[in-house]
XYZ file of C-alpha atoms in Angstrom:
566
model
C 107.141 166.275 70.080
C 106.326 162.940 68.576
C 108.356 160.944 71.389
C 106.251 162.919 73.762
C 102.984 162.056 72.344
C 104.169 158.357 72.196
C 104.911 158.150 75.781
C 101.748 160.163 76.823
C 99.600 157.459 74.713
C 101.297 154.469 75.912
C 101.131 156.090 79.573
C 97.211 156.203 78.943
C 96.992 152.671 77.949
C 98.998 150.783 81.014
C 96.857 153.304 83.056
C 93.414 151.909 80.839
C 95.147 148.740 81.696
C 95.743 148.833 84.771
C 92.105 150.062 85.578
C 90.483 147.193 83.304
C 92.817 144.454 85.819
C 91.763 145.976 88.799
C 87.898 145.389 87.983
C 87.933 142.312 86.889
C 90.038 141.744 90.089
C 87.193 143.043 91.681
C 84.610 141.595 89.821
C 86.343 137.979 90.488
C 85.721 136.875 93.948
C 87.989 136.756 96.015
C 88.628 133.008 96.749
C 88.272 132.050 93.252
C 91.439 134.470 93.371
C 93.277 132.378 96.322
C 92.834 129.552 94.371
C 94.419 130.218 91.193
C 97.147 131.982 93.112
C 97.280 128.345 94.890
C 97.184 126.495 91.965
C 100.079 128.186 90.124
C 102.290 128.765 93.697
C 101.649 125.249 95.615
C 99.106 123.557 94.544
C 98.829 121.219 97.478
C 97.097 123.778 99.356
C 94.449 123.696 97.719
C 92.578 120.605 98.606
C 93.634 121.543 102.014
C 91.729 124.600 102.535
C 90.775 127.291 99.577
C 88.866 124.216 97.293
C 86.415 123.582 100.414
C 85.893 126.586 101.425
C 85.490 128.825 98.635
C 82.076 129.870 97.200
C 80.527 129.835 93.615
C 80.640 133.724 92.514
C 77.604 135.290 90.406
C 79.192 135.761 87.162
C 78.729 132.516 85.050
C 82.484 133.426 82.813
C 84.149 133.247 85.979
C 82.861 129.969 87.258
C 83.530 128.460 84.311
C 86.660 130.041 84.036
C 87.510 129.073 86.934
C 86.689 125.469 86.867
C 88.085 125.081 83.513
C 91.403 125.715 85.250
C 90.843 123.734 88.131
C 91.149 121.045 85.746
C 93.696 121.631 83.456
C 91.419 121.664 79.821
C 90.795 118.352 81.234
C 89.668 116.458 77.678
C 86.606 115.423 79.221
C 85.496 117.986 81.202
C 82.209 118.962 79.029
C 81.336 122.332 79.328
C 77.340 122.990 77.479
C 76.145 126.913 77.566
C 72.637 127.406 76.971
C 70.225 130.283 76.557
C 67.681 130.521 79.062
C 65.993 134.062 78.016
C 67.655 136.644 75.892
C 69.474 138.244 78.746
C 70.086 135.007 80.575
C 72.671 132.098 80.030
C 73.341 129.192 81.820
C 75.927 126.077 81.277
C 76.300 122.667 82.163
C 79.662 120.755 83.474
C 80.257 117.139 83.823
C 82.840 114.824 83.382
C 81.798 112.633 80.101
C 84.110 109.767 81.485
C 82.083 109.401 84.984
C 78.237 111.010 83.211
C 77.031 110.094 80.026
C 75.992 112.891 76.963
C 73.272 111.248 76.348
C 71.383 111.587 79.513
C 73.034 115.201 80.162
C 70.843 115.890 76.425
C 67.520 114.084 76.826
C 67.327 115.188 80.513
C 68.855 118.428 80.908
C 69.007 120.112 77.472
C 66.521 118.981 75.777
C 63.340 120.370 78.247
C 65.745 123.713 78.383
C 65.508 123.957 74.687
C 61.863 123.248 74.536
C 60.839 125.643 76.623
C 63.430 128.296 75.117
C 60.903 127.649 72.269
C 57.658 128.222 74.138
C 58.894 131.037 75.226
C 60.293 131.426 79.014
C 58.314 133.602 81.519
C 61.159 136.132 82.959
C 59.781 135.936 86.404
C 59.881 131.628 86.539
C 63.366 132.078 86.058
C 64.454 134.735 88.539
C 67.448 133.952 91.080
C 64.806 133.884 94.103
C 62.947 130.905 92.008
C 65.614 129.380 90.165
C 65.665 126.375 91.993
C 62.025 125.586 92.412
C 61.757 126.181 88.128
C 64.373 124.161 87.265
C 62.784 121.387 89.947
C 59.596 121.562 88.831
C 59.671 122.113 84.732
C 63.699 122.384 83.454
C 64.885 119.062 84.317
C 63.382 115.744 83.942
C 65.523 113.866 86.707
C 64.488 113.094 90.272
C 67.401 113.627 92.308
C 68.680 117.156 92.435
C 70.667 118.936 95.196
C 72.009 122.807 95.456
C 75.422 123.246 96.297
C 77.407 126.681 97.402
C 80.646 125.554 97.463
C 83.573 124.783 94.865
C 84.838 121.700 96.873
C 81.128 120.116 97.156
C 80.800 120.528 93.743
C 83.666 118.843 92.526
C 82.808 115.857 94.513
C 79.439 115.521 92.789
C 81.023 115.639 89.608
C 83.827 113.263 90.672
C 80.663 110.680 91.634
C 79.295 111.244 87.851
C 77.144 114.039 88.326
C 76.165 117.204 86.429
C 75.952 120.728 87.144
C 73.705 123.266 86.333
C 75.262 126.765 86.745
C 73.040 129.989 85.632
C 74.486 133.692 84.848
C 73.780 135.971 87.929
C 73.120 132.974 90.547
C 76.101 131.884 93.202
C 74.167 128.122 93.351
C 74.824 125.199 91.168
C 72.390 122.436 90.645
C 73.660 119.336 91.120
C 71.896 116.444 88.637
C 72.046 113.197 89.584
C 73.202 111.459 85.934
C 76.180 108.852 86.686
C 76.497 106.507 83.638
C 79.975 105.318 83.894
C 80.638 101.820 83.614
C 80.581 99.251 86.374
C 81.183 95.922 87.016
C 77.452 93.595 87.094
C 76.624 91.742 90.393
C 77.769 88.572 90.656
C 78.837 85.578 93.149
C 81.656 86.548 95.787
C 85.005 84.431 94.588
C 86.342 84.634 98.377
C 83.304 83.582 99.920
C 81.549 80.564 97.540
C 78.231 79.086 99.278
C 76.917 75.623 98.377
C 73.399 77.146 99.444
C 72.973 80.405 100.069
C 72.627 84.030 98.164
C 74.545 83.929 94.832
C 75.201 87.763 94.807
C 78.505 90.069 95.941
C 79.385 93.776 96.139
C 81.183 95.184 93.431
C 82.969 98.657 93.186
C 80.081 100.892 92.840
C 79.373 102.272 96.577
C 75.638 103.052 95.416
C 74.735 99.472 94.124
C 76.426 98.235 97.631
C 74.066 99.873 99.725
C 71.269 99.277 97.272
C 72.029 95.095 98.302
C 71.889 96.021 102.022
C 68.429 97.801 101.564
C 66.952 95.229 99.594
C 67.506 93.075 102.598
C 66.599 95.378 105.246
C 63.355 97.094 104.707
C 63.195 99.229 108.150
C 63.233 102.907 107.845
C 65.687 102.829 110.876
C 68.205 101.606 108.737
C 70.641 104.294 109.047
C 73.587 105.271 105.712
C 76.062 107.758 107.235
C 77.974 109.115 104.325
C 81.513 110.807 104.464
C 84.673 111.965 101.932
C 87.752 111.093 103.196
C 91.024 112.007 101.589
C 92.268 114.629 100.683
C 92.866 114.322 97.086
C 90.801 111.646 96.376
C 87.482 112.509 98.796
C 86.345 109.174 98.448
C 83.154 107.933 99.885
C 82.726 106.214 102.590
C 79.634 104.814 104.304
C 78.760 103.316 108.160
C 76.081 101.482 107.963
C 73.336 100.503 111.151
C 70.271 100.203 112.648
C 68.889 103.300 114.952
C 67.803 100.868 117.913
C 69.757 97.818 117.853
C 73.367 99.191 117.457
C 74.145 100.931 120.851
C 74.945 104.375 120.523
C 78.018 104.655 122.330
C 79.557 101.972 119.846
C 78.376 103.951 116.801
C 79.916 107.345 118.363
C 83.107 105.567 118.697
C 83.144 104.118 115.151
C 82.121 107.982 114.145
C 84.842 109.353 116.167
C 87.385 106.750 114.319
C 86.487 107.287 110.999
C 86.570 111.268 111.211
C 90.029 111.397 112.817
C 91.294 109.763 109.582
C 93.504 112.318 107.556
C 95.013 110.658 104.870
C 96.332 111.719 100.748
C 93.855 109.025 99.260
C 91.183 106.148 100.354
C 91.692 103.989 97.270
C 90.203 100.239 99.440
C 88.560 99.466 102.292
C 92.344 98.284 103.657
C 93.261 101.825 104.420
C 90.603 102.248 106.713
C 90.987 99.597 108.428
C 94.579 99.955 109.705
C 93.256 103.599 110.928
C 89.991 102.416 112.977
C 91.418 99.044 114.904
C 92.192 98.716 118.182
C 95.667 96.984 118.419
C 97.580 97.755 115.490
C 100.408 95.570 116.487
C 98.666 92.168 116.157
C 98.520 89.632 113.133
C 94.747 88.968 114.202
C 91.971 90.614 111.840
C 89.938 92.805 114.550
C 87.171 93.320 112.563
C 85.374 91.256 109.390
C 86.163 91.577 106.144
C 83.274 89.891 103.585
C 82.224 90.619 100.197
C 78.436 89.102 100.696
C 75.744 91.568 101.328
C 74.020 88.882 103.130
C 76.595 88.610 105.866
C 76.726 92.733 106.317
C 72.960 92.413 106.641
C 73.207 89.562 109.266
C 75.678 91.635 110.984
C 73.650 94.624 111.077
C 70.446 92.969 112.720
C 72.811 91.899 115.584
C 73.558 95.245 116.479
C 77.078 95.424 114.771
C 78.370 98.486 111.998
C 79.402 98.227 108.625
C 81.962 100.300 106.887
C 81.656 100.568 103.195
C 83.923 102.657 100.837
C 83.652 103.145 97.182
C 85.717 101.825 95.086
C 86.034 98.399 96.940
C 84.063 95.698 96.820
C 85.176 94.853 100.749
C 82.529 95.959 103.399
C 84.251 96.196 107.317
C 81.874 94.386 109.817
C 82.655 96.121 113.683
C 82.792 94.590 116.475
C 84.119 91.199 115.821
C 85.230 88.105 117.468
C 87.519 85.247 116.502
C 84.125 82.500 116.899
C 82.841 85.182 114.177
C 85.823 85.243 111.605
C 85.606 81.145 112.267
C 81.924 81.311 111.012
C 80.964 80.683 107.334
C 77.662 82.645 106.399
C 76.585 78.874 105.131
C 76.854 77.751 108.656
C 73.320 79.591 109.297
C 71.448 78.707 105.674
C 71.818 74.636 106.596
C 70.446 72.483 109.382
C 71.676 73.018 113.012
C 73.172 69.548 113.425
C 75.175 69.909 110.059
C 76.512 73.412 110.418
C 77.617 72.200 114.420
C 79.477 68.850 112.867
C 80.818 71.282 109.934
C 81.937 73.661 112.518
C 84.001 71.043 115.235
C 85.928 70.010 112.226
C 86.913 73.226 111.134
C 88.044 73.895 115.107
C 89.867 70.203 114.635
C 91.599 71.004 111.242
C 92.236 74.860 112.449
C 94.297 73.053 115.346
C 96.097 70.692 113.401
C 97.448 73.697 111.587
C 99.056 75.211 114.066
C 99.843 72.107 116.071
C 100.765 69.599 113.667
C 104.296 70.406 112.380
C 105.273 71.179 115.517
C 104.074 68.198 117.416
C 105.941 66.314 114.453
C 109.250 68.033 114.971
C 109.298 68.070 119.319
C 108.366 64.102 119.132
C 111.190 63.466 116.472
C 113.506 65.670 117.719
C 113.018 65.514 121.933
C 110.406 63.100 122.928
C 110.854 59.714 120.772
C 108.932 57.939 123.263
C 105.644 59.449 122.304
C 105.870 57.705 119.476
C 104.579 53.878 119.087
C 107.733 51.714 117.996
C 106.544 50.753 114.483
C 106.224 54.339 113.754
C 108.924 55.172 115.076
C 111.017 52.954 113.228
C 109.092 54.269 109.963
C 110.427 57.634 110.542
C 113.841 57.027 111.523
C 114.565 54.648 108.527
C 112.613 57.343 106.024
C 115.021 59.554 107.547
C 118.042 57.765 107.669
C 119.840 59.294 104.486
C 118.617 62.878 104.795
C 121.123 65.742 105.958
C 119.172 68.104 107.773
C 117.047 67.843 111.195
C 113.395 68.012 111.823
C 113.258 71.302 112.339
C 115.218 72.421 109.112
C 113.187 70.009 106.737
C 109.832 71.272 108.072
C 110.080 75.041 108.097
C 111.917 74.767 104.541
C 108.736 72.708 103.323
C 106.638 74.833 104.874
C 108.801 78.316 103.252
C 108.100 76.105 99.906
C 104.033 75.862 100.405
C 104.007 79.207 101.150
C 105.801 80.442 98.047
C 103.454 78.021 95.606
C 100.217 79.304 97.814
C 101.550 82.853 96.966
C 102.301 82.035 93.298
C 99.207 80.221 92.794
C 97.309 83.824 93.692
C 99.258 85.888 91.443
C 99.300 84.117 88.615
C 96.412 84.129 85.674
C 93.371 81.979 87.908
C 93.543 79.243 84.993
C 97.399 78.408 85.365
C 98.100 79.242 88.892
C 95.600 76.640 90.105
C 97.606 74.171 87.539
C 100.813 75.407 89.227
C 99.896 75.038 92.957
C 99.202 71.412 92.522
C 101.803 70.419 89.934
C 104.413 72.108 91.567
C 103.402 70.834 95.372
C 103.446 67.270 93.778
C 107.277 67.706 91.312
C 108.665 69.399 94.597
C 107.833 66.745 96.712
C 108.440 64.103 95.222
C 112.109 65.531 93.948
C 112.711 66.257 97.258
C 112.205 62.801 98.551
C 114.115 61.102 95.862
C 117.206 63.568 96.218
C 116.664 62.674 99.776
C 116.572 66.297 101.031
C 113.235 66.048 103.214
C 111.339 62.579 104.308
C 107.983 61.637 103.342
C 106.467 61.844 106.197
C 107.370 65.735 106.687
C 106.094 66.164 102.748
C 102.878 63.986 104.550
C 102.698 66.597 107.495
C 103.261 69.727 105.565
C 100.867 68.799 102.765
C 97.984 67.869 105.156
C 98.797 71.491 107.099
C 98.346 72.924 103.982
C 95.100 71.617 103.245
C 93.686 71.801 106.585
C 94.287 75.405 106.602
C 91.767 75.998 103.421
C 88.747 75.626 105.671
C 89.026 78.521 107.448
C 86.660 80.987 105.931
C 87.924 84.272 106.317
C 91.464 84.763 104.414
C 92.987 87.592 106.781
C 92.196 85.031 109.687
C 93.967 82.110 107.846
C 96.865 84.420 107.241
C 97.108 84.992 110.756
C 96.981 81.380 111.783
C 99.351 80.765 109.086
C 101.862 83.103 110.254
C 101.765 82.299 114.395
C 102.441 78.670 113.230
C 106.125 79.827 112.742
C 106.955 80.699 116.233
C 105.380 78.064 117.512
C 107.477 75.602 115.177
C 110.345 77.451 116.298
C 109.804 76.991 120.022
C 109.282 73.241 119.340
C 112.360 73.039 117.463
C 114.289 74.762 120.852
C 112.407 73.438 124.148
C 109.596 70.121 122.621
C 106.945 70.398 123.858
C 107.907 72.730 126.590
C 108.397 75.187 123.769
C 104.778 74.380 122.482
C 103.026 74.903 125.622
C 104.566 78.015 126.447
C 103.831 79.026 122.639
C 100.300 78.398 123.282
C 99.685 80.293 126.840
C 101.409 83.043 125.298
C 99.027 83.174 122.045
C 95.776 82.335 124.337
C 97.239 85.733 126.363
C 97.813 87.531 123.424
C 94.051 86.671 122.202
C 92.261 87.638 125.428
C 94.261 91.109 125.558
C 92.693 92.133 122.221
C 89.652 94.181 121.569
C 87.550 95.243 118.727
C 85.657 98.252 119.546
C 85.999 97.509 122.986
C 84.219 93.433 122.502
C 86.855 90.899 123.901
C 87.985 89.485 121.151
C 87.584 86.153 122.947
C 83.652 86.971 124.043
C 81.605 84.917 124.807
C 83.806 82.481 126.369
C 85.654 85.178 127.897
C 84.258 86.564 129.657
C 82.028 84.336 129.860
C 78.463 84.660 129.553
C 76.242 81.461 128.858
C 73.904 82.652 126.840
C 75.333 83.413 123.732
C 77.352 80.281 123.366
C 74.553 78.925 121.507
C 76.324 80.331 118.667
C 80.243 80.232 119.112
C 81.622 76.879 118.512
C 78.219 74.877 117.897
C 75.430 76.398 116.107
C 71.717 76.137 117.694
C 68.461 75.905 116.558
C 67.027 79.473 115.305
C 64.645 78.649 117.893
C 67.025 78.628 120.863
C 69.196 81.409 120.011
C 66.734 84.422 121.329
C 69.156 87.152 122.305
C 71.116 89.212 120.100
C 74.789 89.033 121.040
C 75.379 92.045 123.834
C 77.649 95.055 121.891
C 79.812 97.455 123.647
C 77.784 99.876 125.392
C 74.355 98.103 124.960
C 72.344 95.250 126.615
C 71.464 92.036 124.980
C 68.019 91.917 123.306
C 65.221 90.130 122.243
C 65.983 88.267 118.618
C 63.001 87.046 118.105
C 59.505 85.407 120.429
C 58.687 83.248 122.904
C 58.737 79.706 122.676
C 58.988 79.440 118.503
C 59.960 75.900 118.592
C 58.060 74.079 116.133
C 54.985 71.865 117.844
C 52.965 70.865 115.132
C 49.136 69.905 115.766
C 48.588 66.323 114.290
C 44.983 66.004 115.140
C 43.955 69.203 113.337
C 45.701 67.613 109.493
C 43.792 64.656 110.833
C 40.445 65.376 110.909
C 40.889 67.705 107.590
C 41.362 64.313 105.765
C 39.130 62.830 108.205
C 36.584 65.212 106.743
C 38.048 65.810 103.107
C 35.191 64.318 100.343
C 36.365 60.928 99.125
C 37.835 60.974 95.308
C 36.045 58.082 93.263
């Protein structure tokens, strides 16, 4: 008899059990459901699909709940509860590494709690009014948004923002209260101006764009923002201006980014490879520049900019090598300088790819191009080493290469000691064990310098790295070798495209008037047409005539008539 009682009451409970299981299984809504199924099965999924598309429920334990496990007990995930009414509870969640307490207390809690104490009115906080209360009298911040879903809110709180969740409502109130540290605004280390703006991006996507709009006051300024990744869902912005960037090039560089499906956007970088046009290239086909000044620039000529947080890089589309060959000082100094500054930067850009080879097909093939007396110089400065022309330059220019690259890695402070100490030990070790001859330490250490001037660095690596083939080719045909190196890379150059501009434009194809600004550098005056984007016209830049004619006779007769000083 007692067995029997046993089992009935322990029947009674799994079946009390059972039932108390099966509503909250009911009362828990259903995708909150798919997703901790998900996140204890595989949680990969869940990024993929249930995170984005499932919905806030009603019931403020199970959000929370919910969340909570979404993030593990996450140390600081904050989550505050606070009494609205008697009957009604609501609770805030933030991240305290990306939001700071403090502002989460003085502008969230701290109205809530004074009027807890005046006494709510039931009706201001119904679920039909929620929002416009909470706009209007709860919280003292000025940018607030509503979101449904679980995915959209964990990417405001993964950009440092609070939410607002109340018992009985299935919306969250996103506040606007990032605090986490950032780096301050300061001058661009890969882009240093003699005169010019003084100030960079940094990390923070928000301050970015704040340093474009400073500089662009137009309401036609256009921010498009995006997530992309799917774990990290990190922003991403394209940047333009509604009436001078043509429309077909911005639906292409929309179409681009969108088709990106990647784990993670941690830089800039990883976009890039995804958007160009020729992946198979060493050419850059679009800018890379840390100055806001440059983006702006950029922008009023009817080009895009691709920002991403996190990276202090912005992506200028389309480009052209006469653009990567441009310093943004070229246009804050005099015509006539910037044109002289840019012919030698053509010059020395030459000599970089030219030089070593030259050095090695004259040596090597064609003696005869060389005056006797030099000659003569090189053969007895050579006369004791082991190795050929080709072997001594291509192992001094392996050796630059490796103190270039160790000179970046290293702490700034010493690897700018070790560049030039090491270039000068190595060289002149290698001349007294008579490995190499001066004259190649001569050529390879003038190379070397000549190829600082060029202003972009993914466009120096570039030219860095086609000077190899070309070496090689002179080391095998002379100058043969170098001419046929040449036609091939001038080939190579006019096949490429960046978002659909000849790379090349606008000497080819050719169109007149916007040389102005391609090798030489006009008057501001002369150049009056934007350069013509992919899909669009060229346009006015500015009136008609503007160059300066100043009246003489008009400052004359003001002094003429200006009261004598005693």
């Amino acid at each position: 008899m007692f067995t029997f009682l046993s089992r009935l009451l322990k029947r009674k409970r799994s079946t009390r059990r059972d039932k108390q299981i099966e509503s909250a299984a009911v009362r828990t809504p259903r995708s909150h459901r798919s997703i901790l199924a998900a996140l204890a099965d595989d949680p990969r999924s869940i990024p993929a699909g249930a995170l984005n598309e499932a919905r806030l429920g009603r019931r403020l334990n199970e959000n929370l709940i919910t969340l909570s496990t979404l993030c593990g007990d996450a140390p600081d995930f904050i989550v505050r509860r606070i009494a609205i009414t008697e009957s009604q509870e609501a609770a805030v969640v933030f991240y305290d590494t990306l939001g700071r307490s403090e502002l989460v207390a003085s502008q969230v809690l701290h109205p809530i709690h004074e009027r807890a104490e005046e006494g709510f009115d039931e009706a201001s906080v119904h679920l039909d009014t929620l929002e416009k209360a909470v706009r209007s009298r709860f919280v003292n911040t000025a940018r607030l948004q509503t979101q449904t879903f679980m995915g959209k809110l964990f990417q405001g709180l993964a950009e440092g923002k609070a939410a607002l969740l109340v018992d009985g409502s299935a919306t969250a109130l996103m506040i606007d209260l990032i605090g986490y540290d950032k780096r301050a605004v300061d001058e661009p280390d890969s882009e240093p101006v003699v005169r010019g703006p003084r100030d960079g991006f940094i990390e923070d996507l928000h301050t970015n764009l704040s340093l474009i709009r400073r500089r662009i006051g137009t309401p036609l300024l256009r921010f498009e923002m995006r997530h992309l990744g799917e774990w990290t869902q990190t922003g991403v912005v394209m940047a333009y201006i509604h009436g001078l960037a043509p429309e077909g090039l911005v639906a292409e560089a929309r179409g681009r980014l969108d088709q990106i499906e990647i784990d993670g956007v941690i830089d800039s970088g990883y976009l890039e490879e995804f958007i160009e046009d020729t992946p198979y290239t060493v050419f850059p086909q679009m800018q890379i520049t840390e100055r806001p000044d440059t983006v702006s620039a950029s922008l009023l000529e009817g080009r895009i900019a691709i920002l991403s947080n996190g990276s202090p890089f912005a992506l200028v589309v389309p480009t052209t090598l006469w653009n990567l060959m441009n310093a943004s000082e070229d246009y804050y100094q005099r015509f006539d300088g910037a044109s002289f500054v840019r012919i030698l930067r053509y010059l020395l850009v030459s000599l970089v790819v030219l030089l070593p080879s030259i050095y090695v097909a004259a040596t090597t093939f064609h003696p005869e191009m060389l005056p006797g007396s030099m000659l003569l110089s090189i053969a007895a400065a050579r006369e004791a080493v082991p190795f050929s022309s080709f072997t001594e330059v291509f192992l001094m220019e392996i050796t630059f290469e490796a103190l270039r690259e160790a000179g970046v890695r290293l702490p700034r402070p010493v690897g700018q000691t070790i560049g030039i100490v090491g270039a000068i030990v190595l060289g002149e070790a290698a001349v007294q064990a008579q490995l190499v001859s001066a004259p190649v330490v001569i050529i390879v250490a003038f190379t070397g310098i000549s190829s600082f001037v060029i202003p972009h660095f993914n466009l120096g690596l570039a030219i860095r790295m086609v000077r190899f083939p070309i070496l090689i080719l002179a080391g095998t045909l002379g100058l043969f070798g170098i001419a046929m190196g040449l036609l091939l890379l001038v080939l190579h150059l006019v096949t490429l495209r960046s978002f659909g501009l000849p790379y090349l434009s606008p000497l080819s194809p050719l169109r007149p008037e916007e040389l102005r600004d391609a090798v030489l550098r006009a008057p501001w005056w002369r150049m009056l047409r934007r350069p013509r984007m992919p899909g669009g016209k060229a346009t006015w830049r500015e009136g008609f005539p503007l160059m300066p004619h100043p009246d003489l006779s008009k400052g004359e007769e003001a002094l003429r008539d200006a009261p004598k000083q005693t």
